[in-house]
CSV table of C-alpha atoms in Angstrom, one decimal:
chain,number,residue,atom,x,y,z
A,1,MET,CA,70.3,67.3,129.0
A,2,SER,CA,68.2,68.9,126.3
A,3,LYS,CA,67.6,72.2,128.1
A,4,VAL,CA,70.1,74.0,130.3
A,5,GLN,CA,69.4,77.1,132.5
A,6,ILE,CA,72.3,79.5,132.5
A,7,LYS,CA,73.3,80.0,136.1
A,8,SER,CA,76.9,81.1,135.6
A,9,ALA,CA,79.0,82.8,132.9
A,10,LEU,CA,82.6,83.4,132.1
A,11,ILE,CA,83.2,86.6,130.2
A,12,SER,CA,86.6,87.7,128.8
A,13,VAL,CA,86.5,89.7,125.6
A,14,PHE,CA,88.8,92.0,123.6
A,15,TYR,CA,85.9,94.0,122.1
A,16,LYS,CA,83.5,95.5,124.6
A,17,ASP,CA,81.0,97.1,122.2
A,18,GLY,CA,77.6,95.5,122.4
A,19,LEU,CA,78.4,93.7,125.7
A,20,ALA,CA,76.6,96.0,128.2
A,21,PRO,CA,73.1,94.8,127.4
A,22,ILE,CA,74.1,91.2,127.8
A,23,VAL,CA,75.8,91.8,131.1
A,24,GLU,CA,72.8,93.7,132.4
A,25,GLN,CA,70.4,90.9,131.2
A,26,LEU,CA,72.6,88.2,132.9
A,27,ASN,CA,72.5,90.2,136.1
A,28,GLU,CA,68.7,90.5,135.9
A,29,LEU,CA,68.5,86.7,135.5
A,30,GLY,CA,70.7,86.3,138.6
A,31,VAL,CA,73.5,84.7,136.7
A,32,LYS,CA,76.9,84.6,138.5
A,33,ILE,CA,79.5,86.2,136.4
A,34,TYR,CA,83.3,85.5,136.3
A,35,SER,CA,85.7,87.7,134.5
A,36,THR,CA,89.3,89.0,134.1
A,37,GLY,CA,91.2,92.2,133.5
A,38,GLY,CA,89.6,94.8,131.3
A,39,THR,CA,86.4,92.9,130.9
A,40,GLN,CA,86.1,92.7,134.7
A,41,SER,CA,86.6,96.5,135.0
A,42,PHE,CA,84.0,97.0,132.3
A,43,ILE,CA,81.4,94.9,134.1
A,44,GLU,CA,82.2,96.7,137.5
A,45,GLU,CA,81.6,100.1,135.8
A,46,LEU,CA,78.1,98.8,135.0
A,47,ASN,CA,77.5,98.3,138.7
A,48,VAL,CA,77.0,94.5,138.1
A,49,PRO,CA,78.5,92.0,140.6
A,50,VAL,CA,81.4,90.1,139.1
A,51,THR,CA,83.9,87.6,140.5
A,52,ALA,CA,87.5,87.8,139.4
A,53,VAL,CA,88.9,84.6,137.9
A,54,GLU,CA,91.9,85.0,140.1
A,55,ASP,CA,89.7,84.6,143.2
A,56,VAL,CA,88.6,81.2,141.8
A,57,THR,CA,92.0,79.9,140.8
A,58,ASP,CA,94.0,81.5,143.6
A,59,TYR,CA,96.5,82.5,141.0
A,60,PRO,CA,97.2,85.9,139.5
A,61,SER,CA,97.4,86.9,135.9
A,62,ILE,CA,101.0,86.4,134.9
A,63,PHE,CA,103.5,87.0,132.1
A,64,GLY,CA,101.9,90.2,131.1
A,65,GLY,CA,98.5,88.6,130.8
A,66,ARG,CA,99.6,85.7,128.7
A,67,VAL,CA,98.4,83.3,131.4
A,68,LYS,CA,95.1,84.2,133.0
A,69,THR,CA,92.4,81.6,132.5
A,70,LEU,CA,94.6,78.5,131.8
A,71,HIS,CA,93.8,76.7,135.0
A,72,PRO,CA,92.0,73.4,135.9
A,73,LYS,CA,89.3,75.2,137.9
A,74,VAL,CA,88.3,77.3,134.8
A,75,PHE,CA,88.5,74.5,132.3
A,76,GLY,CA,87.1,72.0,134.7
A,77,GLY,CA,84.1,74.3,135.2
A,78,ILE,CA,83.5,74.3,131.5
A,79,LEU,CA,84.5,70.7,130.5
A,80,HIS,CA,83.0,68.6,133.3
A,81,ARG,CA,80.0,66.5,132.1
A,82,ARG,CA,76.9,67.3,134.1
A,83,ASP,CA,75.5,63.7,133.6
A,84,HIS,CA,78.7,61.9,134.4
A,85,GLU,CA,78.9,60.6,138.0
A,86,GLY,CA,82.7,60.6,138.1
A,87,ASP,CA,83.0,64.1,136.7
A,88,GLN,CA,80.5,65.3,139.4
A,89,ALA,CA,82.5,63.7,142.1
A,90,GLU,CA,85.8,65.2,141.0
A,91,LYS,CA,84.1,68.6,140.6
A,92,ALA,CA,83.0,68.5,144.3
A,93,GLN,CA,86.4,67.1,145.4
A,94,TYR,CA,88.3,70.0,143.9
A,95,ASP,CA,85.7,72.7,144.5
A,96,ILE,CA,85.3,73.5,140.8
A,97,PRO,CA,82.5,75.9,140.0
A,98,ALA,CA,80.2,75.1,137.0
A,99,ILE,CA,80.3,77.5,134.1
A,100,ASP,CA,77.2,77.3,131.8
A,101,LEU,CA,78.0,80.2,129.4
A,102,VAL,CA,81.3,81.3,128.0
A,103,ILE,CA,81.6,84.6,126.2
A,104,VAL,CA,85.1,84.9,124.7
A,105,ASP,CA,86.5,86.5,121.6
A,106,LEU,CA,90.0,86.5,120.2
A,107,TYR,CA,92.8,89.0,119.9
A,108,PRO,CA,92.6,90.8,116.5
A,109,PHE,CA,95.3,88.8,114.7
A,110,GLU,CA,94.3,89.5,111.1
A,111,GLU,CA,93.6,93.2,111.8
A,112,THR,CA,97.1,93.5,113.3
A,113,VAL,CA,98.8,91.8,110.3
A,114,THR,CA,96.8,94.1,107.9
A,115,SER,CA,97.9,97.2,109.9
A,116,GLY,CA,101.5,96.6,109.0
A,117,ALA,CA,102.5,96.1,112.7
A,118,SER,CA,105.8,94.6,113.7
A,119,GLU,CA,106.3,90.9,114.0
A,120,ALA,CA,106.6,91.2,117.7
A,121,ASP,CA,103.2,92.9,117.9
A,122,ILE,CA,101.7,90.4,115.6
A,123,ILE,CA,102.9,87.4,117.6
A,124,GLU,CA,101.4,89.0,120.8
A,125,LYS,CA,98.0,88.9,119.0
A,126,ILE,CA,98.1,85.1,118.8
A,127,ASP,CA,95.5,84.2,121.4
A,128,ILE,CA,96.1,81.2,123.6
A,129,GLY,CA,93.7,81.3,126.5
A,130,GLY,CA,90.8,82.5,124.4
A,131,ILE,CA,91.2,79.9,121.7
A,132,ALA,CA,91.4,77.2,124.3
A,133,LEU,CA,88.3,78.4,126.1
A,134,ILE,CA,86.4,78.5,122.8
A,135,ARG,CA,87.4,75.0,121.9
A,136,GLY,CA,86.7,73.6,125.4
A,137,ALA,CA,83.2,75.1,125.6
A,138,ALA,CA,82.4,74.1,122.1
A,139,LYS,CA,83.5,70.5,122.8
A,140,ASN,CA,81.1,70.4,125.7
A,141,PHE,CA,78.2,71.9,123.9
A,142,LYS,CA,75.8,69.4,125.5
A,143,ASP,CA,76.2,71.4,128.7
A,144,VAL,CA,77.7,74.8,127.8
A,145,LEU,CA,76.8,77.7,125.5
A,146,ILE,CA,79.8,79.3,123.8
A,147,VAL,CA,79.6,82.7,122.2
A,148,SER,CA,82.8,83.2,120.3
A,149,SER,CA,82.3,86.6,118.6
A,150,ARG,CA,80.5,89.8,119.1
A,151,GLU,CA,78.6,89.1,115.8
A,152,TYR,CA,76.5,86.6,117.8
A,153,TYR,CA,75.6,88.9,120.7
A,154,SER,CA,72.2,89.7,119.3
A,155,ASP,CA,71.3,86.0,119.1
A,156,LEU,CA,72.5,85.5,122.7
A,157,LEU,CA,70.5,88.5,123.9
A,158,GLU,CA,67.4,87.0,122.3
A,159,ILE,CA,68.0,83.8,124.2
A,160,LEU,CA,68.4,85.6,127.4
A,161,LYS,CA,65.3,87.7,126.9
A,162,GLU,CA,62.9,85.4,125.1
A,163,GLN,CA,64.0,82.1,126.7
A,164,LYS,CA,64.8,83.6,130.1
A,165,GLY,CA,68.4,82.2,129.8
A,166,GLU,CA,67.3,78.7,129.1
A,167,THR,CA,69.2,77.1,126.2
A,168,THR,CA,68.2,74.2,124.0
A,169,LEU,CA,70.6,71.6,122.7
A,170,GLU,CA,70.0,73.0,119.2
A,171,ASP,CA,71.0,76.4,120.5
A,172,ARG,CA,74.2,75.1,122.0
A,173,LYS,CA,75.2,73.0,119.0
A,174,LEU,CA,74.6,76.0,116.6
A,175,PHE,CA,76.8,78.2,118.8
A,176,ALA,CA,79.4,75.4,119.1
A,177,THR,CA,79.6,75.1,115.3
A,178,ARG,CA,80.1,78.8,115.0
A,179,ALA,CA,82.8,78.6,117.6
A,180,PHE,CA,84.7,76.0,115.6
A,181,ASP,CA,84.3,78.2,112.5
A,182,THR,CA,85.9,81.0,114.6
A,183,SER,CA,88.8,78.9,115.8
A,184,SER,CA,89.6,77.2,112.5
A,185,HIS,CA,89.5,80.5,110.7
A,186,TYR,CA,91.8,82.1,113.3
A,187,ASP,CA,94.3,79.2,113.1
A,188,SER,CA,94.3,79.3,109.3
A,189,ALA,CA,95.2,83.0,109.4
A,190,ILE,CA,98.0,82.4,111.8
A,191,PHE,CA,99.4,79.5,109.8
A,192,ASN,CA,99.3,81.5,106.5
A,193,TYR,CA,101.2,84.3,108.2
A,194,MET,CA,103.8,82.0,109.6
A,195,ASN,CA,104.1,80.1,106.3
A,196,SER,CA,104.3,83.2,104.1
A,197,GLU,CA,107.5,81.8,102.5
A,198,GLY,CA,105.8,78.5,101.7
A,199,LEU,CA,108.3,76.4,103.7
A,200,VAL,CA,105.5,74.0,104.8
A,201,PRO,CA,103.8,72.4,101.7
A,202,SER,CA,100.3,72.8,103.0
A,203,PHE,CA,97.4,74.8,101.6
A,204,LYS,CA,94.9,76.3,103.9
A,205,THR,CA,92.2,78.9,103.2
A,206,SER,CA,89.3,80.1,105.2
A,207,ALA,CA,86.5,82.4,104.0
A,208,ARG,CA,83.6,83.3,106.2
A,209,ASN,CA,80.2,84.9,105.9
A,210,GLY,CA,79.4,83.5,102.5
A,211,LYS,CA,76.9,85.5,100.5
A,212,VAL,CA,74.2,83.4,98.9
A,213,LEU,CA,73.8,84.5,95.3
A,214,ARG,CA,70.6,84.4,93.2
A,215,TYR,CA,72.0,81.3,91.5
A,216,GLY,CA,75.3,79.9,90.2
A,217,GLU,CA,76.6,79.8,86.6
A,218,ASN,CA,73.1,78.8,85.5
A,219,PRO,CA,69.7,79.2,87.2
A,220,HIS,CA,69.5,75.6,88.2
A,221,GLN,CA,72.8,75.8,90.2
A,222,GLN,CA,73.1,77.3,93.6
A,223,GLY,CA,75.9,79.8,94.2
A,224,VAL,CA,77.6,81.3,97.2
A,225,PHE,CA,80.4,83.9,97.3
A,226,TYR,CA,83.0,83.5,100.1
A,227,GLN,CA,85.5,86.3,100.4
A,228,GLU,CA,88.6,85.7,102.3
A,229,THR,CA,90.4,89.1,102.0
A,230,GLU,CA,89.5,92.8,101.8
A,231,PRO,CA,87.1,93.3,98.9
A,232,TYR,CA,88.4,94.8,95.7
A,233,PHE,CA,85.4,96.9,95.1
A,234,GLU,CA,82.5,98.7,96.7
A,235,GLN,CA,79.0,98.6,95.0
A,236,ILE,CA,77.4,102.0,95.0
A,237,HIS,CA,74.5,101.4,92.7
A,238,GLY,CA,72.5,98.7,90.9
A,239,LYS,CA,71.0,95.3,91.3
A,240,GLU,CA,72.5,92.4,93.2
A,241,ILE,CA,75.7,91.0,91.8
A,242,SER,CA,75.5,87.5,90.3
A,243,TYR,CA,77.9,84.6,90.1
A,244,ASN,CA,78.8,85.3,86.5
A,245,ASN,CA,79.1,89.0,87.3
A,246,LEU,CA,81.8,88.1,89.9
A,247,VAL,CA,83.7,86.0,87.4
A,248,ASP,CA,83.7,88.9,84.9
A,249,ILE,CA,84.6,91.4,87.6
A,250,GLU,CA,87.8,89.5,88.4
A,251,ALA,CA,88.7,89.3,84.8
A,252,ALA,CA,88.1,93.0,84.4
A,253,ILE,CA,90.2,93.9,87.4
A,254,GLN,CA,93.1,91.7,86.2
A,255,LEU,CA,93.0,93.2,82.7
A,256,ILE,CA,92.9,96.8,83.7
A,257,GLY,CA,95.8,96.3,86.1
A,258,GLU,CA,98.1,95.6,83.1
A,259,PHE,CA,98.0,99.2,82.1
A,260,GLY,CA,99.5,101.0,85.1
A,261,ASP,CA,99.1,104.8,84.9
A,262,GLU,CA,98.0,104.8,81.3
A,263,THR,CA,94.4,105.9,80.8
A,264,ALA,CA,92.8,102.7,79.7
A,265,PHE,CA,89.3,101.4,79.1
A,266,ALA,CA,88.1,97.8,78.5
A,267,ILE,CA,84.9,96.1,77.6
A,268,LEU,CA,84.6,92.4,78.5
A,269,LYS,CA,82.2,89.6,77.7
A,270,HIS,CA,82.5,86.1,79.2
A,271,ASN,CA,85.9,87.0,80.8
A,272,ASN,CA,87.5,88.0,77.5
A,273,ALA,CA,88.1,91.5,76.2
A,274,CYS,CA,86.0,92.5,73.2
A,275,GLY,CA,87.2,96.1,73.3
A,276,VAL,CA,90.3,97.7,74.8
A,277,ALA,CA,91.9,101.1,74.2
A,278,THR,CA,94.2,103.7,75.7
A,279,ALA,CA,93.9,107.4,75.2
A,280,ASP,CA,94.4,110.8,76.7
A,281,ASN,CA,91.0,110.7,78.5
A,282,VAL,CA,88.3,108.1,79.5
A,283,LYS,CA,85.8,109.3,77.0
A,284,THR,CA,88.1,108.8,74.0
A,285,ALA,CA,89.4,105.5,75.4
A,286,TYR,CA,85.8,104.2,75.8
A,287,GLU,CA,84.9,105.3,72.2
A,288,LYS,CA,88.0,103.4,70.8
A,289,ALA,CA,87.2,100.3,72.9
A,290,PHE,CA,83.6,100.3,71.8
A,291,GLN,CA,84.6,100.4,68.1
A,292,ALA,CA,86.3,97.1,68.3
A,293,ASP,CA,83.1,95.2,68.8
A,294,THR,CA,79.9,97.2,68.9
A,295,ILE,CA,77.8,94.0,69.1
A,296,SER,CA,79.5,92.1,71.9
A,297,ALA,CA,79.7,95.3,74.0
A,298,PHE,CA,75.9,94.9,74.6
A,299,GLY,CA,75.4,93.5,78.1
A,300,GLY,CA,79.2,93.7,78.7
A,301,ILE,CA,81.4,94.6,81.7
A,302,LEU,CA,83.1,98.0,81.4
A,303,VAL,CA,86.2,98.9,83.4
A,304,THR,CA,88.6,101.9,83.5
A,305,ASN,CA,91.5,102.8,85.7
A,306,LYS,CA,90.7,106.6,85.8
A,307,GLU,CA,87.7,108.6,87.1
A,308,VAL,CA,84.6,108.5,85.0
A,309,THR,CA,83.7,112.0,84.0
A,310,LYS,CA,80.3,113.3,83.1
A,311,GLU,CA,81.3,113.5,79.4
A,312,ALA,CA,82.4,109.9,79.4
A,313,ALA,CA,79.3,108.8,81.2
A,314,GLU,CA,77.1,110.5,78.7
A,315,GLU,CA,78.9,108.8,75.9
A,316,MET,CA,78.4,105.3,77.3
A,317,HIS,CA,74.9,105.9,78.8
A,318,SER,CA,73.1,104.8,75.7
A,319,LEU,CA,74.8,101.4,75.8
A,320,PHE,CA,73.1,98.6,77.7
A,321,PHE,CA,75.9,97.2,80.0
A,322,GLU,CA,75.8,95.2,83.2
A,323,ILE,CA,78.6,96.7,85.2
A,324,LEU,CA,80.9,99.7,85.2
A,325,ILE,CA,84.1,99.6,87.3
A,326,ALA,CA,86.2,102.6,88.0
A,327,PRO,CA,88.3,104.0,90.8
A,328,SER,CA,86.0,107.0,91.1
A,329,PHE,CA,83.0,108.7,89.5
A,330,SER,CA,82.4,112.5,89.2
A,331,GLU,CA,79.1,113.7,90.6
A,332,GLY,CA,77.9,114.5,87.1
A,333,ALA,CA,78.8,111.0,85.9
A,334,LEU,CA,76.7,109.5,88.7
A,335,GLU,CA,73.7,111.6,87.9
A,336,VAL,CA,73.8,110.2,84.4
A,337,LEU,CA,74.7,106.6,85.1
A,338,LYS,CA,72.2,106.1,88.0
A,339,GLN,CA,69.3,106.9,85.7
A,340,LYS,CA,69.2,103.1,85.0
A,341,LYS,CA,68.4,101.5,88.4
A,342,ASN,CA,69.7,98.0,87.6
A,343,ARG,CA,73.1,99.2,86.2
A,344,ILE,CA,75.8,98.0,88.6
A,345,LEU,CA,78.4,100.7,89.5
A,346,LEU,CA,81.5,99.6,91.4
A,347,VAL,CA,84.2,101.7,92.9
A,348,LEU,CA,87.6,99.9,92.5
A,349,LYS,CA,89.3,100.0,95.9
A,350,LYS,CA,92.6,98.4,95.0
A,351,GLY,CA,94.4,96.8,92.1
A,352,TRP,CA,94.9,93.1,91.6
A,353,ASP,CA,97.3,92.0,94.3
A,354,ARG,CA,96.9,88.2,94.7
A,355,LYS,CA,100.2,86.4,94.9
A,356,LYS,CA,98.6,82.9,94.5
A,357,ILE,CA,95.5,81.7,92.7
A,358,HIS,CA,93.7,78.5,93.2
A,359,LYS,CA,90.8,76.5,91.7
A,360,SER,CA,89.0,73.4,92.6
A,361,MET,CA,89.9,70.4,90.5
A,362,LEU,CA,89.1,66.7,90.7
A,363,ASN,CA,88.1,66.9,94.4
A,364,GLY,CA,91.4,68.7,95.1
A,365,THR,CA,92.8,72.2,94.8
A,366,LEU,CA,95.3,73.5,92.2
A,367,VAL,CA,97.5,76.3,93.5
A,368,GLN,CA,100.0,78.4,91.5
A,369,ASP,CA,101.7,81.8,91.5
A,370,TYR,CA,99.6,84.5,89.8
A,371,ASP,CA,101.1,85.5,86.4
A,372,HIS,CA,102.5,88.9,87.5
A,373,VAL,CA,104.8,89.2,84.4
A,374,THR,CA,103.7,92.0,82.1
A,375,ASP,CA,105.8,92.1,78.9
A,376,SER,CA,107.7,95.3,78.4
A,377,ALA,CA,110.0,96.8,75.7
A,378,ASP,CA,113.0,96.0,77.9
A,379,ASN,CA,112.5,92.2,77.6
A,380,LEU,CA,111.9,92.0,73.9
A,381,GLN,CA,114.3,90.0,71.7
A,382,VAL,CA,114.3,91.0,68.1
A,383,VAL,CA,114.7,87.8,66.1
A,384,THR,CA,114.2,89.1,62.6
A,385,LYS,CA,116.3,91.2,60.2
A,386,VAL,CA,113.7,93.9,60.4
A,387,ALA,CA,113.3,95.5,63.9
A,388,PRO,CA,109.9,96.9,64.9
A,389,THR,CA,109.6,100.7,65.0
A,390,ALA,CA,109.0,102.5,68.2
A,391,ASP,CA,105.3,102.8,67.4
A,392,GLN,CA,105.1,99.2,66.6
A,393,VAL,CA,106.8,98.3,69.9
A,394,ASP,CA,104.2,100.3,71.7
A,395,SER,CA,101.4,98.5,69.8
A,396,LEU,CA,103.0,95.1,70.4
A,397,ILE,CA,103.2,95.6,74.2
A,398,PHE,CA,99.6,96.9,74.2
A,399,ALA,CA,98.5,93.7,72.4
A,400,SER,CA,100.5,91.4,74.6
A,401,LYS,CA,98.8,92.8,77.7
A,402,ILE,CA,95.4,91.9,76.3
A,403,CYS,CA,96.7,88.6,75.1
A,404,LYS,CA,97.9,87.7,78.6
A,405,GLN,CA,94.4,88.2,80.0
A,406,SER,CA,92.5,86.3,77.3
A,407,LYS,CA,91.6,82.6,77.2
A,408,SER,CA,94.0,80.3,75.3
A,409,ASN,CA,94.5,79.8,72.5
A,410,THR,CA,94.6,83.5,71.9
A,411,ILE,CA,95.5,85.8,69.0
A,412,ILE,CA,95.3,89.6,69.5
A,413,LEU,CA,95.3,92.1,66.6
A,414,ALA,CA,95.8,95.8,67.5
A,415,ASN,CA,97.4,99.1,66.5
A,416,ASN,CA,97.9,102.5,68.1
A,417,GLY,CA,96.5,101.7,71.5
A,418,GLN,CA,93.4,100.0,70.2
A,419,LEU,CA,92.2,96.4,70.1
A,420,TYR,CA,91.2,95.6,66.5
A,421,ALA,CA,90.0,92.1,67.2
A,422,SER,CA,90.8,88.9,69.1
A,423,GLY,CA,90.4,85.2,68.6
A,424,VAL,CA,90.1,83.5,72.0
A,425,GLY,CA,89.6,80.1,73.5
A,426,GLN,CA,90.2,78.2,70.2
A,427,THR,CA,91.6,74.7,69.9
A,428,SER,CA,93.9,75.8,67.1
A,429,ARG,CA,96.1,78.9,66.9
A,430,VAL,CA,95.3,79.2,63.2
A,431,ASP,CA,91.6,79.2,64.0
A,432,ALA,CA,92.2,81.9,66.6
A,433,LEU,CA,94.0,84.0,64.0
A,434,GLU,CA,91.4,83.5,61.3
A,435,GLN,CA,88.6,84.4,63.7
A,436,ALA,CA,90.4,87.6,64.7
A,437,ILE,CA,91.0,88.6,61.1
A,438,GLU,CA,87.4,88.0,60.1
A,439,LYS,CA,86.2,89.9,63.1
A,440,ALA,CA,88.5,92.9,62.5
A,441,LYS,CA,87.2,93.2,58.9
A,442,LYS,CA,83.6,92.8,60.1
A,443,PHE,CA,84.0,96.0,62.2
A,444,GLY,CA,85.8,97.9,59.5
A,445,PHE,CA,89.4,97.8,60.6
A,446,ASP,CA,92.3,98.0,58.1
A,447,LEU,CA,94.9,95.5,59.2
A,448,ASN,CA,97.6,97.0,57.1
A,449,GLY,CA,100.4,97.9,59.5
A,450,ALA,CA,98.7,96.3,62.5
A,451,VAL,CA,100.4,94.0,64.9
A,452,MET,CA,99.7,90.5,66.2
A,453,ALA,CA,100.2,89.0,69.6
A,454,SER,CA,100.1,85.3,70.5
A,455,ASP,CA,100.0,83.8,74.0
A,456,ALA,CA,102.3,80.9,73.0
A,457,PHE,CA,104.8,80.0,70.3
A,458,PHE,CA,104.0,79.2,66.7
A,459,PRO,CA,104.8,75.5,66.0
A,460,PHE,CA,104.7,76.2,62.3
A,461,PRO,CA,105.0,79.3,60.1
A,462,ASP,CA,101.4,79.2,59.0
A,463,CYS,CA,100.2,81.9,61.4
A,464,VAL,CA,102.8,84.4,60.4
A,465,GLU,CA,102.0,83.7,56.7
A,466,ILE,CA,98.3,84.2,57.3
A,467,ALA,CA,99.0,87.4,59.2
A,468,ASP,CA,101.3,88.7,56.5
A,469,LYS,CA,98.7,88.2,53.8
A,470,ALA,CA,96.2,90.2,56.0
A,471,GLY,CA,98.6,93.2,56.1
A,472,ILE,CA,100.1,92.6,59.6
A,473,LYS,CA,103.7,93.7,59.8
A,474,ALA,CA,104.9,93.0,63.4
A,475,VAL,CA,104.5,90.0,65.7
A,476,ILE,CA,105.1,89.4,69.4
A,477,GLN,CA,105.2,85.9,70.8
A,478,PRO,CA,107.1,84.0,73.5
A,479,GLY,CA,109.2,81.8,71.3
A,480,GLY,CA,110.4,78.4,72.4
A,481,SER,CA,109.3,76.1,69.6
A,482,VAL,CA,111.8,73.7,68.1
A,483,LYS,CA,110.6,75.1,64.8
A,484,ASP,CA,110.9,78.8,65.7
A,485,GLN,CA,113.3,79.3,62.8
A,486,LEU,CA,110.6,78.5,60.2
A,487,SER,CA,108.5,81.5,61.4
A,488,ILE,CA,111.6,83.7,61.6
A,489,ASP,CA,112.6,82.8,58.1
A,490,TYR,CA,109.1,83.6,56.7
A,491,CYS,CA,109.2,87.0,58.4
A,492,ASP,CA,112.6,87.7,57.0
A,493,GLU,CA,111.6,86.8,53.5
A,494,HIS,CA,108.5,89.0,53.7
A,495,GLY,CA,109.9,92.1,55.5
A,496,MET,CA,108.0,91.4,58.8
A,497,ALA,CA,109.3,92.2,62.3
A,498,MET,CA,109.0,89.6,65.1
A,499,VAL,CA,110.1,89.8,68.7
A,500,PHE,CA,110.2,87.1,71.4
A,501,THR,CA,109.3,87.7,75.0
A,502,GLY,CA,110.5,84.5,76.5
A,503,THR,CA,107.3,84.3,78.6
A,504,ARG,CA,104.3,82.2,77.8
A,505,HIS,CA,100.9,83.5,79.0
A,506,PHE,CA,98.5,80.5,78.8
A,507,LYS,CA,95.2,81.2,80.5
A,508,HIS,CA,92.8,78.3,80.7
């Protein structure tokens, strides 16, 4: 049957907004409506004739509404095949009414979980009848139209008005595909809630309403952004966000989250920090961050964890940058920053809170815990005769935070809450260090008294020797090499301080 005229409909929904025009249009087309509970009362208030499902099944709603539509007359009315002689005979034998349209949504499970409700309330929001009706109607899409969410009401209303309630096979298959999207997403959310402790070794994720991007990593690649949780930011100005922008935004949010309540500012390029600083105010922090690499900052991603003031905005306004992320902007700052129409301004809604991260790999998915360990003074092990001073400890911790959020192999050079230079993504740790030293000198930094951070251990003493000759006097690294003692001995012989954290921060 290519085309089906809707003659009967079952409507049972949690959300009633947007439903009235549909009910009225169905009534105008002479469609017989079946309904239950609150939806039935809603339809009656519209002065539209409606038949209670209980009158069809001869069975009341029981167990506090847990069982209402789970009955052969309801599911038979949906699932019987219109072109199947046996189904038609049984339909007549058991006096089963045909149902051509099913409008059903699901209890708000995810919203209930997000609200912080009790486990008992959450469990009650696991829909049974609704999910079964959706799957049943979707399975029989050759004969039945299933509307599984209020987000499809406008499409249904168009069919009712423009096609006078006559559906095509293409219509019904599209709505069925949407219905299975609804049901699979719902079941994934329930499973992930029930499996919060990871007792079942199964990975499920569901992200809906993908946003088609201008392109992917390169113009010849298509890109789509699927977001499965509450967004981390709200865009308040600027051009459309690209694939590469999103990758940089995640890196920026992760990095700025390392600094807690400290006023911090960072500039990133290709997911790595080219400037980071802490200060008493955003303006000063930006100035210090910009000094670290005035070239790479061009076209970069800017992020801070404090409100952007007008003074700070005026300071950075002359720089061409793609994105600025902050928890808030003063009115004066927005007046300045919005002068460039393509400049993307994002309000940071929440800090990085993912417990797990995953990436596609070899037609599979890698899943791991997010690296939530941030090195602190409390977990430092002094392994040299010379201990770092209090100021050096502060600088070492500052450097390690940047190191953690940079691509391996990584070396960070810093001092007094300011990134001097970094060597990132190198195949050799020596190369990373030499790159950092050369870059620091290029931008006029004196490395005498600076500190060095490494994301992994030194297999040989060559890095501490190179650092020592450049003027660096304190080092932070995880330790763990079978040849750790060689680096320790060099530091002791040359009056350097070195601390171990015991935590490696590889980031590939």
